[in-house]
mmCIF file of C-alpha atoms in Angstrom:
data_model
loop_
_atom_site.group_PDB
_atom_site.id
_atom_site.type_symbol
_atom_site.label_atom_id
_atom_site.label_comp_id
_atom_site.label_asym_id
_atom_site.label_seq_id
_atom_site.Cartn_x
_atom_site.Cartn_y
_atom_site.Cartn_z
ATOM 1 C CA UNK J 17 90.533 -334.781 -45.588
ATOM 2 C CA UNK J 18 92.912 -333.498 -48.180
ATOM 3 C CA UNK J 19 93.657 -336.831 -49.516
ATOM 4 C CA UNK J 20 90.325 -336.479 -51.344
ATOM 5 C CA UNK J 21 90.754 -335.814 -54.983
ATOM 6 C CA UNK J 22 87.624 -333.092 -55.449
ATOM 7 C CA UNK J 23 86.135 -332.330 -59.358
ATOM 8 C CA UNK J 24 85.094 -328.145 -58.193
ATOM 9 C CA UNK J 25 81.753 -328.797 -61.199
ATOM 10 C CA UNK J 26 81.302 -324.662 -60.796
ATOM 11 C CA UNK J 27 83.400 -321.665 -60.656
ATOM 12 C CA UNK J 28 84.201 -318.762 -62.772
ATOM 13 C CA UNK J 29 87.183 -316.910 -64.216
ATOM 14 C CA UNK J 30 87.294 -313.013 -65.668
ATOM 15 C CA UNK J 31 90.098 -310.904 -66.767
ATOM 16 C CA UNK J 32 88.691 -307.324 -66.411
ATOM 17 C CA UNK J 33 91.476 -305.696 -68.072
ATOM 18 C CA UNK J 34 91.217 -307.552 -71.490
ATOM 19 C CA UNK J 35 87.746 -309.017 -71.355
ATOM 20 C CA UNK J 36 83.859 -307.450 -71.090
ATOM 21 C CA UNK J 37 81.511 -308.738 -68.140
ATOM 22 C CA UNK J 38 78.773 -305.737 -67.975
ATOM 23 C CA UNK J 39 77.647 -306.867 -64.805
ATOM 24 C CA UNK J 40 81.023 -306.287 -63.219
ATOM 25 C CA UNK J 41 81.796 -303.495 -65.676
ATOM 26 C CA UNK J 42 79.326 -301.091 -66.207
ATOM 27 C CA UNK J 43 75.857 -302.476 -65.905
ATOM 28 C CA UNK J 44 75.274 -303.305 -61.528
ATOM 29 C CA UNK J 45 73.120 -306.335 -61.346
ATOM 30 C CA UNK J 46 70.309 -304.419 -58.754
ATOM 31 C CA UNK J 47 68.970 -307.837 -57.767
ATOM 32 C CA UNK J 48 72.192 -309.974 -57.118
ATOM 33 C CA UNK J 49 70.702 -312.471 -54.766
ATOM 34 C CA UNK J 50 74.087 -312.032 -52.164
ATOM 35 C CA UNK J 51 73.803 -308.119 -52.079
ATOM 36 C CA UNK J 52 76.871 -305.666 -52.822
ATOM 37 C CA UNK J 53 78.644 -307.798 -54.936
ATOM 38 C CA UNK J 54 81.628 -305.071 -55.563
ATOM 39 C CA UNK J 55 84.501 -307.041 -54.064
ATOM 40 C CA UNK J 56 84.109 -308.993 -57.464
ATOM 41 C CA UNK J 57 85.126 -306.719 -59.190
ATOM 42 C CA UNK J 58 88.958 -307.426 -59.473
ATOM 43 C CA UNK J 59 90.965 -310.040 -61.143
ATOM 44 C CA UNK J 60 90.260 -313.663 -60.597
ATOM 45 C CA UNK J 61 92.369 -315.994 -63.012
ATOM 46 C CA UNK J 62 93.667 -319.110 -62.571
ATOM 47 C CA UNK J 63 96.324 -318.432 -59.987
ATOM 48 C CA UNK J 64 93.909 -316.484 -57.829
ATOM 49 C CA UNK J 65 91.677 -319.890 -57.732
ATOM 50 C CA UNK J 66 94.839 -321.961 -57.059
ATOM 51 C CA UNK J 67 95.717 -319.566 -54.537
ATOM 52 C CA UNK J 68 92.595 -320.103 -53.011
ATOM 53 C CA UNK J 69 92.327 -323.746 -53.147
ATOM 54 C CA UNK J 70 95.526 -324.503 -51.822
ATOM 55 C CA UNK J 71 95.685 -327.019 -49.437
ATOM 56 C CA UNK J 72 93.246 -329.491 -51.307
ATOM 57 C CA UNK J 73 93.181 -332.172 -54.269
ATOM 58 C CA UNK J 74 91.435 -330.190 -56.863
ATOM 59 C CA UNK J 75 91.867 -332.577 -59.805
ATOM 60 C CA UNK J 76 90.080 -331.105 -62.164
ATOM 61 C CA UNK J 77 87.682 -327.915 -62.761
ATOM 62 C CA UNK J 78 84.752 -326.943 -64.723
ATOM 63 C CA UNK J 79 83.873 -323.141 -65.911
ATOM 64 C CA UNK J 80 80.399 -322.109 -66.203
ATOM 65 C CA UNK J 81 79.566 -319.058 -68.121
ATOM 66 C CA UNK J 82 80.369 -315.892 -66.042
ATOM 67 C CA UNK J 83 77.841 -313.470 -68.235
ATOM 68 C CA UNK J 84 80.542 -312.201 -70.434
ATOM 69 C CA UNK J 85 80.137 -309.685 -73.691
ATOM 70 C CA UNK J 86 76.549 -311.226 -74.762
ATOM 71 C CA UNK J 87 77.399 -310.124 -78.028
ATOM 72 C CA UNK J 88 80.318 -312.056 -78.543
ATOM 73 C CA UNK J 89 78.570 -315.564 -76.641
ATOM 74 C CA UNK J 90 81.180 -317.949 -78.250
ATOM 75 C CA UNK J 91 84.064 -315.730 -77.256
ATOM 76 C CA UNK J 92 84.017 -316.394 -73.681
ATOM 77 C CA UNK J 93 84.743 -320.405 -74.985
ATOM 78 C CA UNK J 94 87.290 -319.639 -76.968
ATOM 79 C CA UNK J 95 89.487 -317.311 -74.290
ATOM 80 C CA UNK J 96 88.781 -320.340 -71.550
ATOM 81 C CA UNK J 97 90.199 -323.072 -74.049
ATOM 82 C CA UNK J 98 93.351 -320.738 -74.637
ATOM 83 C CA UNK J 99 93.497 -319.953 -70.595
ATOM 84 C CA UNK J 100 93.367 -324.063 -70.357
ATOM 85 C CA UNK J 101 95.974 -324.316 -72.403
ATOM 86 C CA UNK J 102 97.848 -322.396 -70.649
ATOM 87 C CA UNK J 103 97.345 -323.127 -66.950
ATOM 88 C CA UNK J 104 95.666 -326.479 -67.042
ATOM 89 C CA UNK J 105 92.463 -325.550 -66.382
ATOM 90 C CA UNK J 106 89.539 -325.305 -66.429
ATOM 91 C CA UNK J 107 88.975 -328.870 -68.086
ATOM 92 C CA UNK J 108 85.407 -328.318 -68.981
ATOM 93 C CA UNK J 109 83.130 -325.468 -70.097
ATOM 94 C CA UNK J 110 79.681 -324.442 -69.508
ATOM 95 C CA UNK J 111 78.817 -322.003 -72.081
ATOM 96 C CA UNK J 112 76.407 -319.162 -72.830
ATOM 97 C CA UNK J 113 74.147 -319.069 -75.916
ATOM 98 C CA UNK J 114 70.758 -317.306 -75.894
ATOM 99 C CA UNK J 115 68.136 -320.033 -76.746
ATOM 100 C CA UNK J 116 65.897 -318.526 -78.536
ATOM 101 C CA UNK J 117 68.274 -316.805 -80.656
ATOM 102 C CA UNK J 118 67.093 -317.910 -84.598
ATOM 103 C CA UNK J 119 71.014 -318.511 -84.790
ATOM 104 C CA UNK J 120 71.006 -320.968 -81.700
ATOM 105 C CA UNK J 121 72.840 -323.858 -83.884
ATOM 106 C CA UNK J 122 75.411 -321.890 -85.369
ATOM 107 C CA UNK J 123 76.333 -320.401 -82.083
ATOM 108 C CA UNK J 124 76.276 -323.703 -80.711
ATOM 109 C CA UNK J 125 78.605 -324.796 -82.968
ATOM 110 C CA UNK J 126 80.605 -322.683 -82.716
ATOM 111 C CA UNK J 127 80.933 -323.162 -78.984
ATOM 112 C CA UNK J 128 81.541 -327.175 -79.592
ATOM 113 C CA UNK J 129 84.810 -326.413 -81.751
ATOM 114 C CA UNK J 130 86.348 -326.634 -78.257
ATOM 115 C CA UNK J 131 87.224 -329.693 -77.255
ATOM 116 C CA UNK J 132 86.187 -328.527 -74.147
ATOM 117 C CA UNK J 133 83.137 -327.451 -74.466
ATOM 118 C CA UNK J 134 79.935 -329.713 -72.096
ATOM 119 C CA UNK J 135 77.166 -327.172 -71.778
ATOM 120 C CA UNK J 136 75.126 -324.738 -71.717
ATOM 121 C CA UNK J 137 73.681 -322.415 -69.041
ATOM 122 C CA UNK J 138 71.440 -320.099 -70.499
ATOM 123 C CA UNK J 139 69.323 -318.056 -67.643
ATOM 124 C CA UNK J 140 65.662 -317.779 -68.377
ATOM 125 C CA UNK J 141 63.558 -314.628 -67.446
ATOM 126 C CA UNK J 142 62.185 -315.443 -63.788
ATOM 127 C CA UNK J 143 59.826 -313.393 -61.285
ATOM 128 C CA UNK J 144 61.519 -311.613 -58.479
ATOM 129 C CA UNK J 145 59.444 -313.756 -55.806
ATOM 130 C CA UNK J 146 56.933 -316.841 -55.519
ATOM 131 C CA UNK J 147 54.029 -314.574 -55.130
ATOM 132 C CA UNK J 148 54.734 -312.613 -58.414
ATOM 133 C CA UNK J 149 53.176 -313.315 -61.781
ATOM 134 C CA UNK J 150 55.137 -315.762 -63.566
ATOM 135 C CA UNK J 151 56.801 -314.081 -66.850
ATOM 136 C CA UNK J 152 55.432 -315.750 -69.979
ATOM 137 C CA UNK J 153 57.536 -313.078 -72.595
ATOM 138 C CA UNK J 154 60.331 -313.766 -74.625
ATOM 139 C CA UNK J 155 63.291 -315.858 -73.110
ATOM 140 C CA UNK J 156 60.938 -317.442 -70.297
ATOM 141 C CA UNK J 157 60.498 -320.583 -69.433
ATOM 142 C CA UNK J 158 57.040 -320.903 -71.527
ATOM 143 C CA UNK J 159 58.415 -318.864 -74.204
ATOM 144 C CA UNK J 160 58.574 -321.072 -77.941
ATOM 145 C CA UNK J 161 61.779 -319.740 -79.256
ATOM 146 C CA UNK J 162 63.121 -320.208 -76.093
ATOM 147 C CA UNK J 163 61.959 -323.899 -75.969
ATOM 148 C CA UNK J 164 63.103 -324.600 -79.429
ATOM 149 C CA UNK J 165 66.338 -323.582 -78.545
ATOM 150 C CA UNK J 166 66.486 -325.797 -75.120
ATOM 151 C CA UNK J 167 66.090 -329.132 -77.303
ATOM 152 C CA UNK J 168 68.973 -327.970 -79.765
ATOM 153 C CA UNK J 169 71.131 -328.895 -77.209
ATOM 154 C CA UNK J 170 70.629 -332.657 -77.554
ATOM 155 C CA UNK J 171 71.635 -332.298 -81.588
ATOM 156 C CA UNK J 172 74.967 -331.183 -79.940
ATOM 157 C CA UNK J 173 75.587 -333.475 -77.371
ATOM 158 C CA UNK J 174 75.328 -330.823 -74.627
ATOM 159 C CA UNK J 175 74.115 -331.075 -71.295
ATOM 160 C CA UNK J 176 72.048 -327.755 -69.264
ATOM 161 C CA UNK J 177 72.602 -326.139 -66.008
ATOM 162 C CA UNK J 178 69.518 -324.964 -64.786
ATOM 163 C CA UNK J 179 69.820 -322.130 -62.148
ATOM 164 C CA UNK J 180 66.510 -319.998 -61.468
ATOM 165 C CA UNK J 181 64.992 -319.585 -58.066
ATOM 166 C CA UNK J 182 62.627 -322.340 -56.340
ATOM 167 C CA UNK J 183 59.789 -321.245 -57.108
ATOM 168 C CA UNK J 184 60.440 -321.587 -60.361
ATOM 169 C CA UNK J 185 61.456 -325.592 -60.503
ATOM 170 C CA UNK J 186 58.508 -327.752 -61.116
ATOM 171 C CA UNK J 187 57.228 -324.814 -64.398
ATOM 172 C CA UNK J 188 61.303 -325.910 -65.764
ATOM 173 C CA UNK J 189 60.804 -329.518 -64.560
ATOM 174 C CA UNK J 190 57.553 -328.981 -66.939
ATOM 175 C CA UNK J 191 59.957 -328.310 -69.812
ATOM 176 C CA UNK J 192 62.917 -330.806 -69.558
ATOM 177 C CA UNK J 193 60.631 -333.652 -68.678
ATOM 178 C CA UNK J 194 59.481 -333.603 -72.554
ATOM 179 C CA UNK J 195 63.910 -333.978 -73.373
ATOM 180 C CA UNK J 196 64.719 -337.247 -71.220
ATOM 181 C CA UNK J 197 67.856 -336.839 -74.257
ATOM 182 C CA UNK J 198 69.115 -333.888 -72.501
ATOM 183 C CA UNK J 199 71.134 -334.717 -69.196
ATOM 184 C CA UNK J 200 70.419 -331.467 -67.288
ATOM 185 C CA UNK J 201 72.272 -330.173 -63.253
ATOM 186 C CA UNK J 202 70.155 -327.783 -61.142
ATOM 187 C CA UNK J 203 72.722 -325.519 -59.911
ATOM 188 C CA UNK J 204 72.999 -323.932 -56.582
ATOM 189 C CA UNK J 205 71.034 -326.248 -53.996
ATOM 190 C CA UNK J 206 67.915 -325.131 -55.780
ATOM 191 C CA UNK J 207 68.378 -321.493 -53.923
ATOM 192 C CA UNK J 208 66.527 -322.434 -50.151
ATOM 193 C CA UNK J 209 67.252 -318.714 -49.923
ATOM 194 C CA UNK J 210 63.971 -318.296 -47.548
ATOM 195 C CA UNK J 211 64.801 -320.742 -44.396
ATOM 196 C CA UNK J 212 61.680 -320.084 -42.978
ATOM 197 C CA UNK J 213 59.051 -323.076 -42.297
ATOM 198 C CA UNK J 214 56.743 -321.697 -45.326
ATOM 199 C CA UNK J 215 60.023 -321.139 -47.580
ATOM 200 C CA UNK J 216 61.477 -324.380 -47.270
ATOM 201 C CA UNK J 217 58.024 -326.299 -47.705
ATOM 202 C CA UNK J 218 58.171 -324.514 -51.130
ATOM 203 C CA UNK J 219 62.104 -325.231 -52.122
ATOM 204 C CA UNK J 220 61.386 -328.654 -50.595
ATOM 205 C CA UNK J 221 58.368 -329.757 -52.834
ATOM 206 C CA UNK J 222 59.506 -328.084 -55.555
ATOM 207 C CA UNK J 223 62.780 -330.001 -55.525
ATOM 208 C CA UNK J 224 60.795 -332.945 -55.196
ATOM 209 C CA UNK J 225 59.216 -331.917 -58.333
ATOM 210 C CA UNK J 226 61.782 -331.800 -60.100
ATOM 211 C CA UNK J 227 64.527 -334.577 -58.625
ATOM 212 C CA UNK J 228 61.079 -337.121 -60.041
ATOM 213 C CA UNK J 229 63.385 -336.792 -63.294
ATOM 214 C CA UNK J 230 65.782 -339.046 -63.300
ATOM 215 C CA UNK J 231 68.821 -337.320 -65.641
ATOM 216 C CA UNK J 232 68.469 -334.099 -63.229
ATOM 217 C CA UNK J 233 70.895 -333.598 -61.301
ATOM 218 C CA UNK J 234 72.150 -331.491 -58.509
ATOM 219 C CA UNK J 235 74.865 -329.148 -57.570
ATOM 220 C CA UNK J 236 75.464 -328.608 -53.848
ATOM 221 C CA UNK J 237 76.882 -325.270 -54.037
ATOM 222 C CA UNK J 238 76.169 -321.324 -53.267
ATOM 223 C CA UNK J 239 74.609 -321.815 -49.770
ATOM 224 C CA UNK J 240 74.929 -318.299 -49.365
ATOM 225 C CA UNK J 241 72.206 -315.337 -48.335
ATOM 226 C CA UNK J 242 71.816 -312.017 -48.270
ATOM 227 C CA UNK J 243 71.323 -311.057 -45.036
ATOM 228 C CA UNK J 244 72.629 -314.304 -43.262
ATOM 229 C CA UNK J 245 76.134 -315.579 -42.489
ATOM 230 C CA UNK J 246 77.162 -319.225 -44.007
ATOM 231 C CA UNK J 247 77.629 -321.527 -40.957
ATOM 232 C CA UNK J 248 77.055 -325.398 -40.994
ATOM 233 C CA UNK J 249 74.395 -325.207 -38.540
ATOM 234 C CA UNK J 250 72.011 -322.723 -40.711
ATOM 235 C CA UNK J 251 73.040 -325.044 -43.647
ATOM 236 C CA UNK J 252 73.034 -328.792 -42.963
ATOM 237 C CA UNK J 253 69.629 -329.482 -42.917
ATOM 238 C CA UNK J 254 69.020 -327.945 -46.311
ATOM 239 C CA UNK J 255 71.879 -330.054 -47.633
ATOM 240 C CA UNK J 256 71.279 -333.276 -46.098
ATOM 241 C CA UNK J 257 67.287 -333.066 -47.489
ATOM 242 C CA UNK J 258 68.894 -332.258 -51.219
ATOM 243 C CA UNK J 259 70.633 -334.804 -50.881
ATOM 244 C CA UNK J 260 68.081 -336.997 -49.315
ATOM 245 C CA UNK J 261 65.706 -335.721 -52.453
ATOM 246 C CA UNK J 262 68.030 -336.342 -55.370
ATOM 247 C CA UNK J 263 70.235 -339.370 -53.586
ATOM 248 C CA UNK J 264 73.971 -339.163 -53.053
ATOM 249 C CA UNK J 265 74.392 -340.556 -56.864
ATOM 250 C CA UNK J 266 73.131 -337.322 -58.271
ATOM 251 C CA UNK J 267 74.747 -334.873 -56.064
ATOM 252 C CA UNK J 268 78.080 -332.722 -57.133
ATOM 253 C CA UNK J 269 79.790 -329.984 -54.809
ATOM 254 C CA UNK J 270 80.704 -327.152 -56.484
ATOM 255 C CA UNK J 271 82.554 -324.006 -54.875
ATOM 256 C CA UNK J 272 80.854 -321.127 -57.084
ATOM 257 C CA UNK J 273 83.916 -319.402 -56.602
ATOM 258 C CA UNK J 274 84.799 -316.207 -56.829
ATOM 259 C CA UNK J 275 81.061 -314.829 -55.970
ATOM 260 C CA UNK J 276 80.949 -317.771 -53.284
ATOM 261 C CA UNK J 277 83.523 -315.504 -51.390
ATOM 262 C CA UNK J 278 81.631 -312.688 -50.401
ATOM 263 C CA UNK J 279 79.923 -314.711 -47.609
ATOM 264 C CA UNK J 280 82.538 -317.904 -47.060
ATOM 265 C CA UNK J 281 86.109 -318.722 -47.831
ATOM 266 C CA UNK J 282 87.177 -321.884 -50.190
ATOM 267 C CA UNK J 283 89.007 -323.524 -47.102
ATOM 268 C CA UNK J 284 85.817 -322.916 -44.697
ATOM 269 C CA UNK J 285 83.086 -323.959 -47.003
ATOM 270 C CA UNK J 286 84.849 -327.387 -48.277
ATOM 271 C CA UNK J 287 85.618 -328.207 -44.479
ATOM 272 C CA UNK J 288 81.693 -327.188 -43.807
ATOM 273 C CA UNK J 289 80.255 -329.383 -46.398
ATOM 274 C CA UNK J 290 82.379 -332.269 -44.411
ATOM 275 C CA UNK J 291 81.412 -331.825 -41.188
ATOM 276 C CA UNK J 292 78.195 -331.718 -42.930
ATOM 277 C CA UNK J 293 78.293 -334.795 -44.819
ATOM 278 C CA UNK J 294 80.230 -336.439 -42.429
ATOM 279 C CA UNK J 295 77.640 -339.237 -42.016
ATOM 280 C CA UNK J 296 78.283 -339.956 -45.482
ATOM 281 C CA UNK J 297 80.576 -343.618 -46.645
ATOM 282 C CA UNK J 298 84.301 -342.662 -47.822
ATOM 283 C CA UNK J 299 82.733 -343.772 -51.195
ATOM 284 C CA UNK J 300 79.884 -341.724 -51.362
ATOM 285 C CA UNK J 301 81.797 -338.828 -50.489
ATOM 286 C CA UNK J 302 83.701 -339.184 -53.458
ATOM 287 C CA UNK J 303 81.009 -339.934 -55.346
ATOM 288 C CA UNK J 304 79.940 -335.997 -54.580
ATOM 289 C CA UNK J 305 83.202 -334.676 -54.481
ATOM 290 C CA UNK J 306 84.505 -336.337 -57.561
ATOM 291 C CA UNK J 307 82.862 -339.296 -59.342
ATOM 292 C CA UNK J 308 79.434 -337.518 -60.285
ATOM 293 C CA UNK J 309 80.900 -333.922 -61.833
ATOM 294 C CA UNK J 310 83.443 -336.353 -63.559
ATOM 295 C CA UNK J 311 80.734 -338.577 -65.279
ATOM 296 C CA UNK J 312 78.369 -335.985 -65.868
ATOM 297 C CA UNK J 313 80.158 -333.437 -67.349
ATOM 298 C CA UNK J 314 82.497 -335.780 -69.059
ATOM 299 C CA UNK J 315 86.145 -335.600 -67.321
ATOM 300 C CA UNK J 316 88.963 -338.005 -68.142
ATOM 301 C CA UNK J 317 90.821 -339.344 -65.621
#
């Protein structure tokens, strides 16, 4: 179906040589939730996502915060606007700004000077499994500062992309149900990274928890595992129940490419999510493949 014009509402840029991501430089990530992650490590700029989206109608593209330099948050912004300018996308960014920084407006300002500039994805502190205590330090979910910081976002008419594991959703669900004023996308499918009858009772109620709000949203996106290939079958019953939870009028695809690669390529995965969703109306899948990124994160045209 390559007539379909597709918003891709999450992917990522980096230019190694002239730019600082310690996570791909010099600081491994020993938890990345996909494993070796060292085939990342390499260009990826806007010709290498054209290159590997060729084929489809990718109208327009939005760029959420790849953990660049955190000490230079608003930077990241302001090398994607000139990159836009350049190359035409991406159209929309998702920024980083730590939220319980005692700075959080002025970097937040700083961030809107591009016309660009949506969102923010700021990852809280989460526990390594469902059984583990939850953290309640600085830059957690129950943290103040960090709180604070989350309803800033309203004063600057920015949305928030949530991404923490399941087990996590109904404790953020807690926070952003007090900030209705805050339109807010879970990313990732809500990570149903354990398939197993007890691990999707938990993704599934927590989702439910969550999806009760009606300005959160949902990214179907990064169905990928450690230790477990991407096919359709292992993944369309997690996708049809999202988007049986949230309804097809909340839903976005997003390719969360380049770290979507390791397991699945661009071609493979959009063609999966059809044969997936093939049950789905000609206007609903547009809806998810175009019509909800577009509204929520503000696209013209």
């Amino acid at each position: 179906m390559t007539d379909l014009s597709i918003v891709d509402s999450h992917h990522h840029l980096w230019d190694l040589e002239s730019n600082y991501y310690p996570w791909l430089s010099d600081h491994p990530e020993p938890h990345f939730f996909l494993g070796d992650y060292s085939p990342l490590k390499r260009q990826y700029l806007p010709q290498d996502y054209r290159r590997d989206a060729e084929g489809f109608r990718i109208v327009k593209t939005v760029h959420v915060e790849a953990e660049w330099d955190r000490a230079d948050q608003v930077g990241e912004t302001q090398w994607l606007t000139r990159i836009a300018a350049e190359h035409g996308m991406p159209n929309a960014i998702v920024g980083h700004v730590w939220l319980d920084d005692p700075a959080v407006d002025e970097k937040l300002a700083g961030h809107c000077r591009s016309p660009l500039m949506r969102g923010v994805r700021s990852k809280p502190v989460t526990s390594l499994a469902p059984d583990a205590p939850k953290p309640t330090g600085p830059r957690s979910l129950s943290d103040p500062a960090w709180r604070r910081g989350y309803a800033r976002l309203a004063a600057h008419d920015l949305s928030y992309d949530l991404r923490v594991p399941c087990w996590h959703l109904a404790e953020a669900a807690a926070v952003i149900e007090k900030h209705p004023e805050i339109p807010v996308v879970l990313n990732h499918t809500g990570f149903p990274w354990d398939r197993s009858d007890d691990g999707l009772a938990l993704w599934r109620n927590q989702m439910r928890t969550i999806a009760r709000l009606p300005w959160v949203n949902l990214k179907l996106s990064e169905l990928g595992r450690k230790d477990a290939a991407w096919t359709v079958d292992s993944n369309r019953g997690v996708v049809l129940e999202a988007l049986e939870i949230f309804g097809v009028e909340r839903c976005m695809w997003a390719s969360n490419f380049p770290p979507a690669s390791l397991k699945i390529g661009y071609r493979d995965q959009i063609e999966g999510f059809l044969e997936i969703l093939s049950g789905l109306t000609r206007p609903e899948l547009e809806a998810v493949f175009h019509d909800n990124a577009a509204r929520f994160y503000r696209l013209e045209g």
